[in-house]
Short mmCIF file of C-alpha atoms in Angstrom, two decimals:
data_model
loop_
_atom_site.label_atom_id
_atom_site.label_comp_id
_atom_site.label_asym_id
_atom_site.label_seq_id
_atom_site.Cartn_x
_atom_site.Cartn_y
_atom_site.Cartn_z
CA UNK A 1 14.53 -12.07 -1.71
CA UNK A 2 14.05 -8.51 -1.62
CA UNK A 3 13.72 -7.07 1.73
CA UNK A 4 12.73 -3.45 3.34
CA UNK A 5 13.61 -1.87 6.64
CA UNK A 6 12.16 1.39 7.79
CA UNK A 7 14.12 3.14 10.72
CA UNK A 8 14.23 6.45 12.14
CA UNK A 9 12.24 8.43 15.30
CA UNK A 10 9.55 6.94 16.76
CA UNK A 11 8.39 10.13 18.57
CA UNK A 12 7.77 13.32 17.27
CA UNK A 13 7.00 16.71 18.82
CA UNK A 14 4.47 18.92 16.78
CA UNK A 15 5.71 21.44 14.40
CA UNK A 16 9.18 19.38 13.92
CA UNK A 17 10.22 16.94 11.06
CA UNK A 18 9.80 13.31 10.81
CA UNK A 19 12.62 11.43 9.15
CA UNK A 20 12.30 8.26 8.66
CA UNK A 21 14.95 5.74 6.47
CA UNK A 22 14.14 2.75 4.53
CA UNK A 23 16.95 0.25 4.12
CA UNK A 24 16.83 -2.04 1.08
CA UNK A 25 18.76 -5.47 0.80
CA UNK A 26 18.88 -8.48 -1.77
CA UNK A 27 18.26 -6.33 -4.58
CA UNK A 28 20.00 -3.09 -5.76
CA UNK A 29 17.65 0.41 -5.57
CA UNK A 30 18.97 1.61 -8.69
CA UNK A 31 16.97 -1.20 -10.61
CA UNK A 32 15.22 0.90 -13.21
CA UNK A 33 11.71 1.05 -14.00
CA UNK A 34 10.73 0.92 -9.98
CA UNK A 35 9.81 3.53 -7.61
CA UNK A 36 10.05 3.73 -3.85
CA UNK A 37 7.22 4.58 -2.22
CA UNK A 38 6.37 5.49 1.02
CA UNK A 39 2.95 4.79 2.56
CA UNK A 40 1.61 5.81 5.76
CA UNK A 41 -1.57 4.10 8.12
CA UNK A 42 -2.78 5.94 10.85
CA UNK A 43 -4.05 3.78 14.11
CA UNK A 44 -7.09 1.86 13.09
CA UNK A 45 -7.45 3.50 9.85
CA UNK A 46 -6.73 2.80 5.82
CA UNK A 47 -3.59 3.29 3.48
CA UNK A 48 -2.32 6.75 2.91
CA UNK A 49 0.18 7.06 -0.16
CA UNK A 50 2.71 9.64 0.16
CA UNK A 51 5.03 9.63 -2.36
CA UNK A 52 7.66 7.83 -4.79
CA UNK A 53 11.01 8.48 -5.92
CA UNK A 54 13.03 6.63 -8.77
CA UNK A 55 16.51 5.80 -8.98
CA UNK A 56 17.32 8.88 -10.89
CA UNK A 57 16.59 10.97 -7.90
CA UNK A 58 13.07 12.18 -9.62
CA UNK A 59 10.05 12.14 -6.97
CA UNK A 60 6.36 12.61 -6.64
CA UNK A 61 4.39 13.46 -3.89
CA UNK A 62 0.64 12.79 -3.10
CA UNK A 63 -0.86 16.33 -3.72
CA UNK A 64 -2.78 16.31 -0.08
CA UNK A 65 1.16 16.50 1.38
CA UNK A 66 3.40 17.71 -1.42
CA UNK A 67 3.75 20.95 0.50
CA UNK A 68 5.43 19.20 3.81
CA UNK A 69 7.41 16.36 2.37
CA UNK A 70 10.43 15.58 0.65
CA UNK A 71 11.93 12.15 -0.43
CA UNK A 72 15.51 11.39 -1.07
CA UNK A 73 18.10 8.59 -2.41
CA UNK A 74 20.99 7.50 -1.22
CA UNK A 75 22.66 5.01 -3.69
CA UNK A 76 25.30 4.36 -1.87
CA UNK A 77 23.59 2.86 0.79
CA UNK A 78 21.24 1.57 -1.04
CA UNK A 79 18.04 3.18 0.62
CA UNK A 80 15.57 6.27 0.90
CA UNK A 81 14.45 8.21 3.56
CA UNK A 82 11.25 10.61 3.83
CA UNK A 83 10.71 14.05 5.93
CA UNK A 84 8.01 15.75 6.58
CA UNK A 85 7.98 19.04 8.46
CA UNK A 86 5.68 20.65 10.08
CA UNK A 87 3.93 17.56 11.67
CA UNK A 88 0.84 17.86 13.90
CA UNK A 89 -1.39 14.28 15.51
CA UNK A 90 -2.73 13.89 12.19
CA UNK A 91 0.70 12.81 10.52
CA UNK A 92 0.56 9.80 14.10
CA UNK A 93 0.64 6.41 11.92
CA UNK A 94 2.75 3.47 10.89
CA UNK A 95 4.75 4.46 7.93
CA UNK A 96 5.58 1.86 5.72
CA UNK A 97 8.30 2.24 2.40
CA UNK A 98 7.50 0.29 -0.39
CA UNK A 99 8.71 -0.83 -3.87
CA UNK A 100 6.36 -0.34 -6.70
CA UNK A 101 7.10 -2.67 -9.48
CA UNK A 102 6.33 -0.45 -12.42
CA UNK A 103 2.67 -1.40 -13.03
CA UNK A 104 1.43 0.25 -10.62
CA UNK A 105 1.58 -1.87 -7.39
CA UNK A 106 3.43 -2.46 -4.60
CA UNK A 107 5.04 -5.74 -3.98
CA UNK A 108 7.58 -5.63 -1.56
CA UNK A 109 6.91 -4.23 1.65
CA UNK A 110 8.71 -3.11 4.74
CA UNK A 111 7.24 -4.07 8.37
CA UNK A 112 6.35 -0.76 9.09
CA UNK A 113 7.35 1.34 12.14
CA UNK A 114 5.25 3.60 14.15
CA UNK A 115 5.51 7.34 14.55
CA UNK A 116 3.81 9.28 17.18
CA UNK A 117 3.03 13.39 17.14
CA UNK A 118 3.30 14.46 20.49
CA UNK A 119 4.80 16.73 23.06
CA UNK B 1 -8.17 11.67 -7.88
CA UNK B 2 -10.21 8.53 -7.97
CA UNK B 3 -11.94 7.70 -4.97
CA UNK B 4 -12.00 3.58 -4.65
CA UNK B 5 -15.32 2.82 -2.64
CA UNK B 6 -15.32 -0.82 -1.13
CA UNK B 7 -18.17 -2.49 -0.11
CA UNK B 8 -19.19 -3.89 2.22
CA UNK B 9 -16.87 -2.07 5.38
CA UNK B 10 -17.73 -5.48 7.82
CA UNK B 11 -18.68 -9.19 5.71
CA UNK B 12 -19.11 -12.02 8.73
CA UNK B 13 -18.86 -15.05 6.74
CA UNK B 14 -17.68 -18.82 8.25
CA UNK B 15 -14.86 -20.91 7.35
CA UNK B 16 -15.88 -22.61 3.50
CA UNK B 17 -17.95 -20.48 2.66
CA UNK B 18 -17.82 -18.12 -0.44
CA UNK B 19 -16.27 -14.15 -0.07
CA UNK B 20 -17.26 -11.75 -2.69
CA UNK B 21 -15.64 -8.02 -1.97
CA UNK B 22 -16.36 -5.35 -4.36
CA UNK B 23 -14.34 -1.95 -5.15
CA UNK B 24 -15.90 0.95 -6.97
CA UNK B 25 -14.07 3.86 -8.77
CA UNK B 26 -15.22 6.98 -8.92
CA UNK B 27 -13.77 6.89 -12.78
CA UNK B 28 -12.53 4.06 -14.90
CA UNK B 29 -9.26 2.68 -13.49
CA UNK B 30 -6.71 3.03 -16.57
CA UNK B 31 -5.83 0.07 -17.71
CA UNK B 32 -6.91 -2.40 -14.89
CA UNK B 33 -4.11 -0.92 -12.69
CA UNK B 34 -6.16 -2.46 -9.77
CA UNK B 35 -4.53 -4.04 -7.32
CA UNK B 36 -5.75 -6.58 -4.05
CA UNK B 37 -4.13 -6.29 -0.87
CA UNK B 38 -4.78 -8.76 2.45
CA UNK B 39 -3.81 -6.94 5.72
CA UNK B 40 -3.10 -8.31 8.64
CA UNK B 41 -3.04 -7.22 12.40
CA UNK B 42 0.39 -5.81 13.03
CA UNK B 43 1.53 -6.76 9.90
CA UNK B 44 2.31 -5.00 6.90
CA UNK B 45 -0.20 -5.33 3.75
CA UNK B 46 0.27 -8.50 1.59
CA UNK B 47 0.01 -8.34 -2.21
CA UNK B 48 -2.55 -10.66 -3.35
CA UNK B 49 -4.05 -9.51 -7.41
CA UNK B 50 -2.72 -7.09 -9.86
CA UNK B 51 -3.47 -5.86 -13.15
CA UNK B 52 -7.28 -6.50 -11.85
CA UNK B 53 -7.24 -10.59 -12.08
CA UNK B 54 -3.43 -11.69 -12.00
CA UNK B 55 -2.65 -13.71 -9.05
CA UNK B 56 0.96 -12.59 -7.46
CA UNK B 57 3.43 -14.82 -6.51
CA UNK B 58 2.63 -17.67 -4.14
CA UNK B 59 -1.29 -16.70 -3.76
CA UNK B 60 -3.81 -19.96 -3.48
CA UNK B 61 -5.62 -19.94 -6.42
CA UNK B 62 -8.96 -19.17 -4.21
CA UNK B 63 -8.16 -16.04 -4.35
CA UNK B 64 -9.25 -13.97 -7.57
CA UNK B 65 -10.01 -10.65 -9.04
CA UNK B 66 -12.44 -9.66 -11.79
CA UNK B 67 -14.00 -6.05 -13.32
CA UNK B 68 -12.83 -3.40 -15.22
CA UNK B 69 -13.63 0.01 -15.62
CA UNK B 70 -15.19 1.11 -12.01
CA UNK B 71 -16.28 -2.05 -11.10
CA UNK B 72 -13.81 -4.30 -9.74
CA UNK B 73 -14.28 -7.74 -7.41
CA UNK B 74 -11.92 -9.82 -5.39
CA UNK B 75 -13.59 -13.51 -4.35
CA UNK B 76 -12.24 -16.22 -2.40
CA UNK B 77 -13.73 -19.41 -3.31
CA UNK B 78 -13.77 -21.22 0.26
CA UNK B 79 -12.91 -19.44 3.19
CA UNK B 80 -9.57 -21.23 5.15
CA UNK B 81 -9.24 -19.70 9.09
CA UNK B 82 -6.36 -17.85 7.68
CA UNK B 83 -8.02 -15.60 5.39
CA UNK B 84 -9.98 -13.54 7.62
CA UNK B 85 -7.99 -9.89 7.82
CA UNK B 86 -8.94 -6.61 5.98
CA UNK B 87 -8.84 -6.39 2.36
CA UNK B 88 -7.89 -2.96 0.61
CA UNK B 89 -8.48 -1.94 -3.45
CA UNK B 90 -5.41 -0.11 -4.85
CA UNK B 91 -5.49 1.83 -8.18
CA UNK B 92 -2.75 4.00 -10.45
CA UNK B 93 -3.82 6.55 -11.99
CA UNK B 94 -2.51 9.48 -13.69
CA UNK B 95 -1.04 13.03 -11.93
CA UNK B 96 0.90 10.34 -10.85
CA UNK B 97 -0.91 9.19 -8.01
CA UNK B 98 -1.97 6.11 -5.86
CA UNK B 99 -4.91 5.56 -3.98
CA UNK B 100 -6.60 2.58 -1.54
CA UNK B 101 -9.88 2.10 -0.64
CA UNK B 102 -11.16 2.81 3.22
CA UNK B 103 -11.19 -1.72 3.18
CA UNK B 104 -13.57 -4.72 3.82
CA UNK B 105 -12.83 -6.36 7.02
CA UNK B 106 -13.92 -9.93 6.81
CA UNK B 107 -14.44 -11.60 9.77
CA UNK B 108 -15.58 -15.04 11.09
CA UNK B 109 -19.24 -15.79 11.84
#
């Protein structure tokens, strides 16, 4: 069974970078044909995507935030990890990675893990 | 970018009873890459239809999704205690690019 972990800084002052990692296990992330997503849900509100990367190190980035973040592998230890600079309260949410199956949903999630923008 | 509409935001419906959600796109979806999500508090979002009207793994078969094009519905036959939660529309469209709809929280009457 394929699980997800997200881990990194739960606080964040404005103007400084998120990072956040997401740990996969039971399954390898160099499986071709998915993408690693990450996905973002601010307090009380709806689903934010924010951007994918394959295996091959190729990613994509929801246009609304391509400017501020930047997704990585790490095949070695077999998990991603997002940034995103230049955060203000807006970017406050739970962030959750997730693995798209390759048609065009997301199946396996991680529990999510909350990040708050503040000084 | 398509905008997914749901409708309605709040449904207040009792235990047996019928649910009938309904996602609009702002242009056709390609390819029924519509997906059906159940979220609940503090958890993360669970999948529950893809490809518009396939069932994923280990979903009650109360659950299912119709449409195509913009028009897209997720129903669940009869209402168990356990299904009341929000329910978000997902679509994949080109650019590449994902997007949800704002949800339909159904709650209990």
């Amino acid at each position: 069974q394929l699980q997800l972990q997200e881990s990194g800084s739960g606080l964040v002052k404005p103007s400084q970078t998120l990072s956040l990692s997401c740990a996969v296990s039971g399954g390898s992330i160099s499986s071709a044909g998915r993408s690693w997503n990450w996905i973002r849900q601010p307090p009380g509100k709806g689903l934010e995507w924010i951007g994918y990367i394959y295996h091959s190190g190729s990613a994509y980035y929801n246009p609304s935030l391509k400017s501020r973040v930047t997704i990585s592998i790490d095949r070695s230890k077999n998990q991603f990890s997002l940034k995103v600079n230049s955060v203000t309260a807006a970017d406050t949410a739970v962030y959750y990675c997730a693995r798209e199956e390759g048609r065009g949903f997301f199946d396996y999630w991680g529990q999510g893990t909350l990040v708050a923008v503040s000084s | 970018e398509i905008v997914l509409t749901q409708s309605p935001g709040t449904l207040s419906l009792s235990p047996g009873e019928r649910a009938t959600l309904s996602c609009r796109a702002s242009q056709s979806v390609r390819t029924n890459f519509l997906a059906w999500y159940q979220q609940k508090p503090g958890q993360a979002p669970r999948l529950l239809i893809y490809g518009a009207s396939t069932r994923a793994t280990g979903i009650p078969d109360r659950f299912s999704g119709s449409g195509s094009g913009t028009d897209f519905t997720l129903t669940i036959s009869r209402l168990e205690p356990e299904d009341f939660a929000v329910y978000y529309c997902q679509q994949y469209g080109s650019s590449p690019m994902y997007t949800f709809g704002q949800g339909t929280k159904l709650e209990i009457k």
